[in-house]
Amino acid sequence: PALIASLHNAEFGGGFFYTTGGDPGYWSALTALLDAAGLPLHRGEPDSPGARVWAPGVFELPPFGQMADVLAAAGVEPVAALGGGGSRDYSARFGSALLVSELPLWIDPRVTDRTPGDRSLAAVLAATAADYRETGAVVAAVLRRVEGELSGRSPFERAVRAVLGNIPGLAAAKEALGRDRPATLGEIFVEKYVWTGMLRLRVGGMLSRLLAAEAGRSPRIAAERTRFAAVFAEWCAAIDTAAPGCQVPIDRLVAVQAAAVVLAAGRVRAGLPV
């Protein structure tokens, strides 16, 4: 394929894009689509280890080797963390251009606050890494307490275990991005309520559904379902209280993604970098 366009959602926060390349005109045209739709731009760091920042809200989609180098330098086994290569690695033989459009389902004006905070970005990212590891420890402890009781057939169990395998890499990637400059208030908000909140709600929601589906198998699973329900309720309440967000109409998000794909396709046809 000449172009691979992947439609993602960033759940909560600001919109951003991953590309294989391009130029300033392309990157500014992508972010202009967000402005026209009234969507905030993610001005923080990329969530892929080793990704370069092309422009605010536009990042390089790195190949596996580039991400692996960052993780290995941090002492994390790359294949265990990432599972292997992705679309860019597969399509490299064809010289395909790639575009990933990450749009938020919920927004909050605080994500764009550029006011310098009282903490360094390195400290903020380290706190996120610690939150990731703490979340992983909570989930791993739940699974240990029901070891041997689960059926082993649930897709939720496979998904939860996969997330646990990814957490060391996610945490290491955050720490590798550390910068000595002051973090903005927007970056502090995003790290606490977007990245940490997203991980907790994703893995916690899947774990809750796993325990609910298999609670009838044994008293231990039923007891763990009740125990973890209180933890998950706290995680949800933290978001509901401090960062409920405003839901974005789906048609507005689809319109931005469609326009981004058309923009990229037009540049590929014209022989311009994407």
PDB file of C-alpha atoms in Angstrom:
ATOM      1  CA  PRO A   1       0.000   0.000   0.000  1.00  0.00           C
ATOM      2  CA  ALA A   2       1.119   3.541  -0.680  1.00  0.00           C
ATOM      3  CA  LEU A   3      -0.578   4.831   2.478  1.00  0.00           C
ATOM      4  CA  ILE A   4      -1.701   3.177   5.700  1.00  0.00           C
ATOM      5  CA  ALA A   5      -4.045   5.341   7.783  1.00  0.00           C
ATOM      6  CA  SER A   6      -4.906   4.088  11.251  1.00  0.00           C
ATOM      7  CA  LEU A   7      -7.829   5.649  13.126  1.00  0.00           C
ATOM      8  CA  HIS A   8      -7.220   5.749  16.870  1.00  0.00           C
ATOM      9  CA  ASN A   9      -8.772   7.529  19.822  1.00  0.00           C
ATOM     10  CA  ALA A  10      -6.735   9.205  22.545  1.00  0.00           C
ATOM     11  CA  GLU A  11      -9.674   8.803  24.955  1.00  0.00           C
ATOM     12  CA  PHE A  12      -9.129  12.002  26.932  1.00  0.00           C
ATOM     13  CA  GLY A  13      -6.971  15.061  26.481  1.00  0.00           C
ATOM     14  CA  GLY A  14      -5.691  16.599  23.265  1.00  0.00           C
ATOM     15  CA  GLY A  15      -5.504  15.327  19.715  1.00  0.00           C
ATOM     16  CA  PHE A  16      -2.240  14.357  18.044  1.00  0.00           C
ATOM     17  CA  PHE A  17      -0.844  12.505  15.048  1.00  0.00           C
ATOM     18  CA  TYR A  18       1.901   9.996  14.270  1.00  0.00           C
ATOM     19  CA  THR A  19       3.487  10.096  10.811  1.00  0.00           C
ATOM     20  CA  THR A  20       6.423   8.444   9.086  1.00  0.00           C
ATOM     21  CA  GLY A  21       7.698  11.837   7.975  1.00  0.00           C
ATOM     22  CA  GLY A  22       6.452  14.893   6.154  1.00  0.00           C
ATOM     23  CA  ASP A  23       7.377  18.556   6.292  1.00  0.00           C
ATOM     24  CA  PRO A  24       6.277  21.630   8.284  1.00  0.00           C
ATOM     25  CA  GLY A  25       3.484  22.357   5.822  1.00  0.00           C
ATOM     26  CA  TYR A  26       2.024  18.874   6.268  1.00  0.00           C
ATOM     27  CA  TRP A  27       2.316  18.906  10.037  1.00  0.00           C
ATOM     28  CA  SER A  28       0.701  22.315  10.395  1.00  0.00           C
ATOM     29  CA  ALA A  29      -2.111  21.259   8.037  1.00  0.00           C
ATOM     30  CA  LEU A  30      -2.817  18.246  10.272  1.00  0.00           C
ATOM     31  CA  THR A  31      -2.999  20.278  13.469  1.00  0.00           C
ATOM     32  CA  ALA A  32      -5.084  22.932  11.702  1.00  0.00           C
ATOM     33  CA  LEU A  33      -7.785  20.272  11.350  1.00  0.00           C
ATOM     34  CA  LEU A  34      -7.959  20.068  15.137  1.00  0.00           C
ATOM     35  CA  ASP A  35      -8.168  23.838  15.453  1.00  0.00           C
ATOM     36  CA  ALA A  36     -10.980  23.999  12.905  1.00  0.00           C
ATOM     37  CA  ALA A  37     -12.926  21.353  14.850  1.00  0.00           C
ATOM     38  CA  GLY A  38     -12.451  23.125  18.162  1.00  0.00           C
ATOM     39  CA  LEU A  39     -10.318  20.293  19.586  1.00  0.00           C
ATOM     40  CA  PRO A  40      -7.286  20.906  21.808  1.00  0.00           C
ATOM     41  CA  LEU A  41      -3.809  19.950  20.667  1.00  0.00           C
ATOM     42  CA  HIS A  42      -1.721  17.569  22.742  1.00  0.00           C
ATOM     43  CA  ARG A  43       1.486  19.489  23.429  1.00  0.00           C
ATOM     44  CA  GLY A  44       3.167  16.924  25.649  1.00  0.00           C
ATOM     45  CA  GLU A  45       5.540  14.104  24.856  1.00  0.00           C
ATOM     46  CA  PRO A  46       4.726  11.165  22.529  1.00  0.00           C
ATOM     47  CA  ASP A  47       3.622   7.906  24.130  1.00  0.00           C
ATOM     48  CA  SER A  48       5.781   5.751  21.835  1.00  0.00           C
ATOM     49  CA  PRO A  49       9.331   5.246  23.134  1.00  0.00           C
ATOM     50  CA  GLY A  50      11.970   6.754  20.902  1.00  0.00           C
ATOM     51  CA  ALA A  51       9.539   8.814  18.824  1.00  0.00           C
ATOM     52  CA  ARG A  52      10.807  12.149  17.566  1.00  0.00           C
ATOM     53  CA  VAL A  53       8.689  15.293  17.790  1.00  0.00           C
ATOM     54  CA  TRP A  54       8.114  16.666  14.287  1.00  0.00           C
ATOM     55  CA  ALA A  55       5.998  19.570  15.533  1.00  0.00           C
ATOM     56  CA  PRO A  56       3.676  20.242  18.504  1.00  0.00           C
ATOM     57  CA  GLY A  57       1.105  17.439  18.389  1.00  0.00           C
ATOM     58  CA  VAL A  58       2.804  15.598  15.506  1.00  0.00           C
ATOM     59  CA  PHE A  59       5.237  12.774  16.246  1.00  0.00           C
ATOM     60  CA  GLU A  60       7.289  10.251  14.356  1.00  0.00           C
ATOM     61  CA  LEU A  61       5.834   6.741  14.233  1.00  0.00           C
ATOM     62  CA  PRO A  62       9.030   4.901  15.174  1.00  0.00           C
ATOM     63  CA  PRO A  63       9.997   1.476  13.859  1.00  0.00           C
ATOM     64  CA  PHE A  64      10.426  -1.372  16.322  1.00  0.00           C
ATOM     65  CA  GLY A  65      14.223  -1.173  16.368  1.00  0.00           C
ATOM     66  CA  GLN A  66      14.154   2.470  17.410  1.00  0.00           C
ATOM     67  CA  MET A  67      11.714   1.783  20.248  1.00  0.00           C
ATOM     68  CA  ALA A  68      13.640  -1.327  21.260  1.00  0.00           C
ATOM     69  CA  ASP A  69      16.861   0.645  21.668  1.00  0.00           C
ATOM     70  CA  VAL A  70      15.204   3.027  24.116  1.00  0.00           C
ATOM     71  CA  LEU A  71      13.653   0.219  26.140  1.00  0.00           C
ATOM     72  CA  ALA A  72      16.805  -1.900  26.171  1.00  0.00           C
ATOM     73  CA  ALA A  73      18.820   1.073  27.410  1.00  0.00           C
ATOM     74  CA  ALA A  74      16.340   1.326  30.290  1.00  0.00           C
ATOM     75  CA  GLY A  75      16.762  -2.364  31.127  1.00  0.00           C
ATOM     76  CA  VAL A  76      13.424  -3.476  29.656  1.00  0.00           C
ATOM     77  CA  GLU A  77      13.209  -6.480  27.319  1.00  0.00           C
ATOM     78  CA  PRO A  78      11.711  -4.960  24.128  1.00  0.00           C
ATOM     79  CA  VAL A  79       9.811  -7.972  22.803  1.00  0.00           C
ATOM     80  CA  ALA A  80       8.211  -8.621  26.190  1.00  0.00           C
ATOM     81  CA  ALA A  81       7.172  -4.966  26.391  1.00  0.00           C
ATOM     82  CA  LEU A  82       6.020  -4.389  22.821  1.00  0.00           C
ATOM     83  CA  GLY A  83       5.357  -7.847  21.428  1.00  0.00           C
ATOM     84  CA  GLY A  84       7.277  -7.116  18.254  1.00  0.00           C
ATOM     85  CA  GLY A  85       7.067  -4.841  15.258  1.00  0.00           C
ATOM     86  CA  GLY A  86       3.985  -3.056  13.983  1.00  0.00           C
ATOM     87  CA  SER A  87       2.528  -1.661  10.786  1.00  0.00           C
ATOM     88  CA  ARG A  88       5.564   0.465  10.006  1.00  0.00           C
ATOM     89  CA  ASP A  89       7.884  -2.523  10.223  1.00  0.00           C
ATOM     90  CA  TYR A  90       5.639  -4.703   8.051  1.00  0.00           C
ATOM     91  CA  SER A  91       5.087  -2.027   5.428  1.00  0.00           C
ATOM     92  CA  ALA A  92       8.724  -0.930   5.221  1.00  0.00           C
ATOM     93  CA  ARG A  93       9.302  -3.368   2.357  1.00  0.00           C
ATOM     94  CA  PHE A  94       6.705  -1.467   0.329  1.00  0.00           C
ATOM     95  CA  GLY A  95       7.879   2.020   1.256  1.00  0.00           C
ATOM     96  CA  SER A  96       4.422   2.830   2.633  1.00  0.00           C
ATOM     97  CA  ALA A  97       3.658   6.128   4.310  1.00  0.00           C
ATOM     98  CA  LEU A  98       1.750   5.909   7.600  1.00  0.00           C
ATOM     99  CA  LEU A  99      -0.606   8.238   9.420  1.00  0.00           C
ATOM    100  CA  VAL A 100      -2.120   7.584  12.850  1.00  0.00           C
ATOM    101  CA  SER A 101      -4.843  10.016  13.946  1.00  0.00           C
ATOM    102  CA  GLU A 102      -5.318  10.109  17.730  1.00  0.00           C
ATOM    103  CA  LEU A 103      -8.427  12.052  18.697  1.00  0.00           C
ATOM    104  CA  PRO A 104      -9.891  12.527  22.180  1.00  0.00           C
ATOM    105  CA  LEU A 105     -13.374  11.302  23.042  1.00  0.00           C
ATOM    106  CA  TRP A 106     -13.428  13.705  26.001  1.00  0.00           C
ATOM    107  CA  ILE A 107     -11.704  17.069  26.337  1.00  0.00           C
ATOM    108  CA  ASP A 108     -10.808  19.460  29.130  1.00  0.00           C
ATOM    109  CA  PRO A 109      -9.435  22.999  28.663  1.00  0.00           C
ATOM    110  CA  ARG A 110      -6.736  22.333  31.262  1.00  0.00           C
ATOM    111  CA  VAL A 111      -4.767  20.163  28.810  1.00  0.00           C
ATOM    112  CA  THR A 112      -3.692  23.289  26.908  1.00  0.00           C
ATOM    113  CA  ASP A 113      -2.516  25.309  29.946  1.00  0.00           C
ATOM    114  CA  ARG A 114       1.059  26.376  29.115  1.00  0.00           C
ATOM    115  CA  THR A 115       1.694  27.961  32.526  1.00  0.00           C
ATOM    116  CA  PRO A 116       4.934  26.606  34.047  1.00  0.00           C
ATOM    117  CA  GLY A 117       4.328  24.428  37.080  1.00  0.00           C
ATOM    118  CA  ASP A 118       6.456  23.930  40.179  1.00  0.00           C
ATOM    119  CA  ARG A 119       7.847  20.518  39.143  1.00  0.00           C
ATOM    120  CA  SER A 120      10.263  19.440  36.454  1.00  0.00           C
ATOM    121  CA  LEU A 121       8.936  17.416  33.547  1.00  0.00           C
ATOM    122  CA  ALA A 122      11.325  14.642  34.560  1.00  0.00           C
ATOM    123  CA  ALA A 123       9.720  14.478  38.017  1.00  0.00           C
ATOM    124  CA  VAL A 124       6.213  14.472  36.555  1.00  0.00           C
ATOM    125  CA  LEU A 125       7.039  11.660  34.132  1.00  0.00           C
ATOM    126  CA  ALA A 126       8.738   9.690  36.900  1.00  0.00           C
ATOM    127  CA  ALA A 127       5.554  10.010  38.964  1.00  0.00           C
ATOM    128  CA  THR A 128       3.534   8.645  36.044  1.00  0.00           C
ATOM    129  CA  ALA A 129       5.948   5.716  35.742  1.00  0.00           C
ATOM    130  CA  ALA A 130       5.498   5.035  39.462  1.00  0.00           C
ATOM    131  CA  ASP A 131       1.709   5.166  39.054  1.00  0.00           C
ATOM    132  CA  TYR A 132       1.952   2.679  36.186  1.00  0.00           C
ATOM    133  CA  ARG A 133       3.982   0.268  38.316  1.00  0.00           C
ATOM    134  CA  GLU A 134       1.646   0.691  41.287  1.00  0.00           C
ATOM    135  CA  THR A 135      -1.356  -0.068  39.069  1.00  0.00           C
ATOM    136  CA  GLY A 136       0.411  -3.140  37.737  1.00  0.00           C
ATOM    137  CA  ALA A 137       1.192  -4.321  41.260  1.00  0.00           C
ATOM    138  CA  VAL A 138      -2.462  -3.986  42.305  1.00  0.00           C
ATOM    139  CA  VAL A 139      -3.686  -5.965  39.285  1.00  0.00           C
ATOM    140  CA  ALA A 140      -0.968  -8.607  39.617  1.00  0.00           C
ATOM    141  CA  ALA A 141      -1.896  -9.122  43.267  1.00  0.00           C
ATOM    142  CA  VAL A 142      -5.522  -9.740  42.296  1.00  0.00           C
ATOM    143  CA  LEU A 143      -4.484 -12.376  39.772  1.00  0.00           C
ATOM    144  CA  ARG A 144      -2.218 -14.061  42.302  1.00  0.00           C
ATOM    145  CA  ARG A 145      -5.056 -14.350  44.800  1.00  0.00           C
ATOM    146  CA  VAL A 146      -7.215 -16.176  42.263  1.00  0.00           C
ATOM    147  CA  GLU A 147      -4.394 -18.256  40.797  1.00  0.00           C
ATOM    148  CA  GLY A 148      -5.681 -21.661  39.726  1.00  0.00           C
ATOM    149  CA  GLU A 149      -9.323 -20.611  40.006  1.00  0.00           C
ATOM    150  CA  LEU A 150      -9.851 -18.864  36.669  1.00  0.00           C
ATOM    151  CA  SER A 151     -10.990 -20.846  33.651  1.00  0.00           C
ATOM    152  CA  GLY A 152      -8.181 -19.587  31.435  1.00  0.00           C
ATOM    153  CA  ARG A 153     -10.648 -19.156  28.565  1.00  0.00           C
ATOM    154  CA  SER A 154     -11.583 -15.496  29.037  1.00  0.00           C
ATOM    155  CA  PRO A 155     -10.326 -12.891  26.557  1.00  0.00           C
ATOM    156  CA  PHE A 156     -10.369 -10.452  29.471  1.00  0.00           C
ATOM    157  CA  GLU A 157      -7.788 -12.532  31.313  1.00  0.00           C
ATOM    158  CA  ARG A 158      -5.548 -12.617  28.243  1.00  0.00           C
ATOM    159  CA  ALA A 159      -5.935  -8.864  27.792  1.00  0.00           C
ATOM    160  CA  VAL A 160      -5.214  -8.077  31.446  1.00  0.00           C
ATOM    161  CA  ARG A 161      -2.100 -10.251  31.426  1.00  0.00           C
ATOM    162  CA  ALA A 162      -0.957  -8.595  28.207  1.00  0.00           C
ATOM    163  CA  VAL A 163      -1.289  -5.153  29.815  1.00  0.00           C
ATOM    164  CA  LEU A 164       0.736  -6.347  32.799  1.00  0.00           C
ATOM    165  CA  GLY A 165       3.461  -7.421  30.391  1.00  0.00           C
ATOM    166  CA  ASN A 166       3.445  -3.978  28.782  1.00  0.00           C
ATOM    167  CA  ILE A 167       3.589  -1.913  31.966  1.00  0.00           C
ATOM    168  CA  PRO A 168       7.385  -2.184  32.544  1.00  0.00           C
ATOM    169  CA  GLY A 169       7.980  -0.858  29.042  1.00  0.00           C
ATOM    170  CA  LEU A 170       5.426   1.907  29.411  1.00  0.00           C
ATOM    171  CA  ALA A 171       6.998   3.017  32.680  1.00  0.00           C
ATOM    172  CA  ALA A 172      10.526   2.898  31.287  1.00  0.00           C
ATOM    173  CA  ALA A 173       9.456   4.909  28.243  1.00  0.00           C
ATOM    174  CA  LYS A 174       8.069   7.629  30.503  1.00  0.00           C
ATOM    175  CA  GLU A 175      11.310   7.822  32.452  1.00  0.00           C
ATOM    176  CA  ALA A 176      13.371   7.893  29.257  1.00  0.00           C
ATOM    177  CA  LEU A 177      11.455  11.005  28.146  1.00  0.00           C
ATOM    178  CA  GLY A 178      12.483  12.934  31.266  1.00  0.00           C
ATOM    179  CA  ARG A 179      13.379  16.586  30.719  1.00  0.00           C
ATOM    180  CA  ASP A 180      14.871  19.044  33.194  1.00  0.00           C
ATOM    181  CA  ARG A 181      12.659  21.927  32.112  1.00  0.00           C
ATOM    182  CA  PRO A 182       9.592  22.855  34.184  1.00  0.00           C
ATOM    183  CA  ALA A 183       6.454  20.923  33.302  1.00  0.00           C
ATOM    184  CA  THR A 184       3.495  23.012  32.249  1.00  0.00           C
ATOM    185  CA  LEU A 185       0.245  22.770  34.185  1.00  0.00           C
ATOM    186  CA  GLY A 186      -1.239  21.131  31.095  1.00  0.00           C
ATOM    187  CA  GLU A 187       1.445  18.448  31.088  1.00  0.00           C
ATOM    188  CA  ILE A 188       0.937  17.801  34.803  1.00  0.00           C
ATOM    189  CA  PHE A 189      -2.809  17.420  34.222  1.00  0.00           C
ATOM    190  CA  VAL A 190      -2.324  15.110  31.222  1.00  0.00           C
ATOM    191  CA  GLU A 191       0.099  12.812  33.024  1.00  0.00           C
ATOM    192  CA  LYS A 192      -2.121  12.441  36.078  1.00  0.00           C
ATOM    193  CA  TYR A 193      -5.573  12.238  34.556  1.00  0.00           C
ATOM    194  CA  VAL A 194      -5.000  11.171  30.957  1.00  0.00           C
ATOM    195  CA  TRP A 195      -2.179   8.617  30.948  1.00  0.00           C
ATOM    196  CA  THR A 196      -2.459   7.270  34.501  1.00  0.00           C
ATOM    197  CA  GLY A 197      -6.245   7.477  34.461  1.00  0.00           C
ATOM    198  CA  MET A 198      -6.482   5.763  31.083  1.00  0.00           C
ATOM    199  CA  LEU A 199      -4.317   2.831  32.167  1.00  0.00           C
ATOM    200  CA  ARG A 200      -6.231   2.337  35.414  1.00  0.00           C
ATOM    201  CA  LEU A 201      -9.660   2.485  33.811  1.00  0.00           C
ATOM    202  CA  ARG A 202      -8.696   0.241  30.895  1.00  0.00           C
ATOM    203  CA  VAL A 203      -7.053  -2.544  32.847  1.00  0.00           C
ATOM    204  CA  GLY A 204      -9.360  -2.117  35.840  1.00  0.00           C
ATOM    205  CA  GLY A 205     -12.450  -2.321  33.671  1.00  0.00           C
ATOM    206  CA  MET A 206     -11.264  -5.508  31.986  1.00  0.00           C
ATOM    207  CA  LEU A 207     -10.282  -7.059  35.314  1.00  0.00           C
ATOM    208  CA  SER A 208     -13.689  -6.185  36.773  1.00  0.00           C
ATOM    209  CA  ARG A 209     -15.443  -7.879  33.864  1.00  0.00           C
ATOM    210  CA  LEU A 210     -13.202 -10.939  34.189  1.00  0.00           C
ATOM    211  CA  LEU A 211     -13.984 -11.345  37.892  1.00  0.00           C
ATOM    212  CA  ALA A 212     -17.710 -10.735  37.337  1.00  0.00           C
ATOM    213  CA  ALA A 213     -17.890 -13.347  34.585  1.00  0.00           C
ATOM    214  CA  GLU A 214     -16.071 -15.994  36.624  1.00  0.00           C
ATOM    215  CA  ALA A 215     -17.271 -15.176  40.154  1.00  0.00           C
ATOM    216  CA  GLY A 216     -19.522 -18.252  40.113  1.00  0.00           C
ATOM    217  CA  ARG A 217     -16.548 -20.561  39.710  1.00  0.00           C
ATOM    218  CA  SER A 218     -15.272 -20.226  43.276  1.00  0.00           C
ATOM    219  CA  PRO A 219     -15.684 -18.266  46.532  1.00  0.00           C
ATOM    220  CA  ARG A 220     -12.151 -16.902  46.115  1.00  0.00           C
ATOM    221  CA  ILE A 221     -13.015 -15.245  42.806  1.00  0.00           C
ATOM    222  CA  ALA A 222     -16.277 -13.910  44.248  1.00  0.00           C
ATOM    223  CA  ALA A 223     -14.412 -12.450  47.226  1.00  0.00           C
ATOM    224  CA  GLU A 224     -11.792 -10.903  44.974  1.00  0.00           C
ATOM    225  CA  ARG A 225     -14.509  -9.408  42.805  1.00  0.00           C
ATOM    226  CA  THR A 226     -15.877  -7.594  45.858  1.00  0.00           C
ATOM    227  CA  ARG A 227     -12.417  -6.549  47.044  1.00  0.00           C
ATOM    228  CA  PHE A 228     -11.320  -5.148  43.705  1.00  0.00           C
ATOM    229  CA  ALA A 229     -14.674  -3.443  43.073  1.00  0.00           C
ATOM    230  CA  ALA A 230     -13.831  -1.017  45.885  1.00  0.00           C
ATOM    231  CA  VAL A 231     -10.424  -0.244  44.333  1.00  0.00           C
ATOM    232  CA  PHE A 232     -11.877   0.290  40.884  1.00  0.00           C
ATOM    233  CA  ALA A 233     -14.596   2.524  42.320  1.00  0.00           C
ATOM    234  CA  GLU A 234     -11.883   4.740  43.800  1.00  0.00           C
ATOM    235  CA  TRP A 235     -10.104   4.949  40.457  1.00  0.00           C
ATOM    236  CA  CYS A 236     -13.333   5.909  38.702  1.00  0.00           C
ATOM    237  CA  ALA A 237     -14.277   8.429  41.381  1.00  0.00           C
ATOM    238  CA  ALA A 238     -10.918  10.175  41.033  1.00  0.00           C
ATOM    239  CA  ILE A 239     -11.651  10.845  37.352  1.00  0.00           C
ATOM    240  CA  ASP A 240     -15.313  11.694  37.901  1.00  0.00           C
ATOM    241  CA  THR A 241     -14.370  14.233  40.568  1.00  0.00           C
ATOM    242  CA  ALA A 242     -11.225  15.857  39.218  1.00  0.00           C
ATOM    243  CA  ALA A 243     -11.408  15.354  35.447  1.00  0.00           C
ATOM    244  CA  PRO A 244     -14.849  14.370  34.147  1.00  0.00           C
ATOM    245  CA  GLY A 245     -14.216  15.994  30.769  1.00  0.00           C
ATOM    246  CA  CYS A 246     -16.649  17.051  28.080  1.00  0.00           C
ATOM    247  CA  GLN A 247     -17.671  14.441  25.507  1.00  0.00           C
ATOM    248  CA  VAL A 248     -16.920  15.265  21.871  1.00  0.00           C
ATOM    249  CA  PRO A 249     -19.567  14.343  19.272  1.00  0.00           C
ATOM    250  CA  ILE A 250     -18.378  11.352  17.274  1.00  0.00           C
ATOM    251  CA  ASP A 251     -19.163  12.951  13.927  1.00  0.00           C
ATOM    252  CA  ARG A 252     -16.743  15.782  14.687  1.00  0.00           C
ATOM    253  CA  LEU A 253     -13.957  13.292  15.402  1.00  0.00           C
ATOM    254  CA  VAL A 254     -14.670  11.251  12.283  1.00  0.00           C
ATOM    255  CA  ALA A 255     -14.627  14.406  10.176  1.00  0.00           C
ATOM    256  CA  VAL A 256     -11.117  15.266  11.409  1.00  0.00           C
ATOM    257  CA  GLN A 257      -9.860  11.739  10.803  1.00  0.00           C
ATOM    258  CA  ALA A 258     -11.379  11.638   7.303  1.00  0.00           C
ATOM    259  CA  ALA A 259      -9.878  15.017   6.427  1.00  0.00           C
ATOM    260  CA  ALA A 260      -6.468  13.890   7.698  1.00  0.00           C
ATOM    261  CA  VAL A 261      -6.587  10.762   5.522  1.00  0.00           C
ATOM    262  CA  VAL A 262      -7.596  12.790   2.456  1.00  0.00           C
ATOM    263  CA  LEU A 263      -4.780  15.260   3.176  1.00  0.00           C
ATOM    264  CA  ALA A 264      -2.210  12.472   3.443  1.00  0.00           C
ATOM    265  CA  ALA A 265      -3.517  10.677   0.346  1.00  0.00           C
ATOM    266  CA  GLY A 266      -3.345  13.874  -1.682  1.00  0.00           C
ATOM    267  CA  ARG A 267       0.265  14.408  -0.696  1.00  0.00           C
ATOM    268  CA  VAL A 268       1.181  10.821  -1.554  1.00  0.00           C
ATOM    269  CA  ARG A 269      -0.395  11.254  -4.990  1.00  0.00           C
ATOM    270  CA  ALA A 270       1.503  14.517  -5.472  1.00  0.00           C
ATOM    271  CA  GLY A 271       4.790  12.912  -4.478  1.00  0.00           C
ATOM    272  CA  LEU A 272       5.126  15.002  -1.297  1.00  0.00           C
ATOM    273  CA  PRO A 273       6.547  13.548   1.933  1.00  0.00           C
ATOM    274  CA  VAL A 274       4.034  12.095   4.411  1.00  0.00           C
TER     275      VAL A 274
END
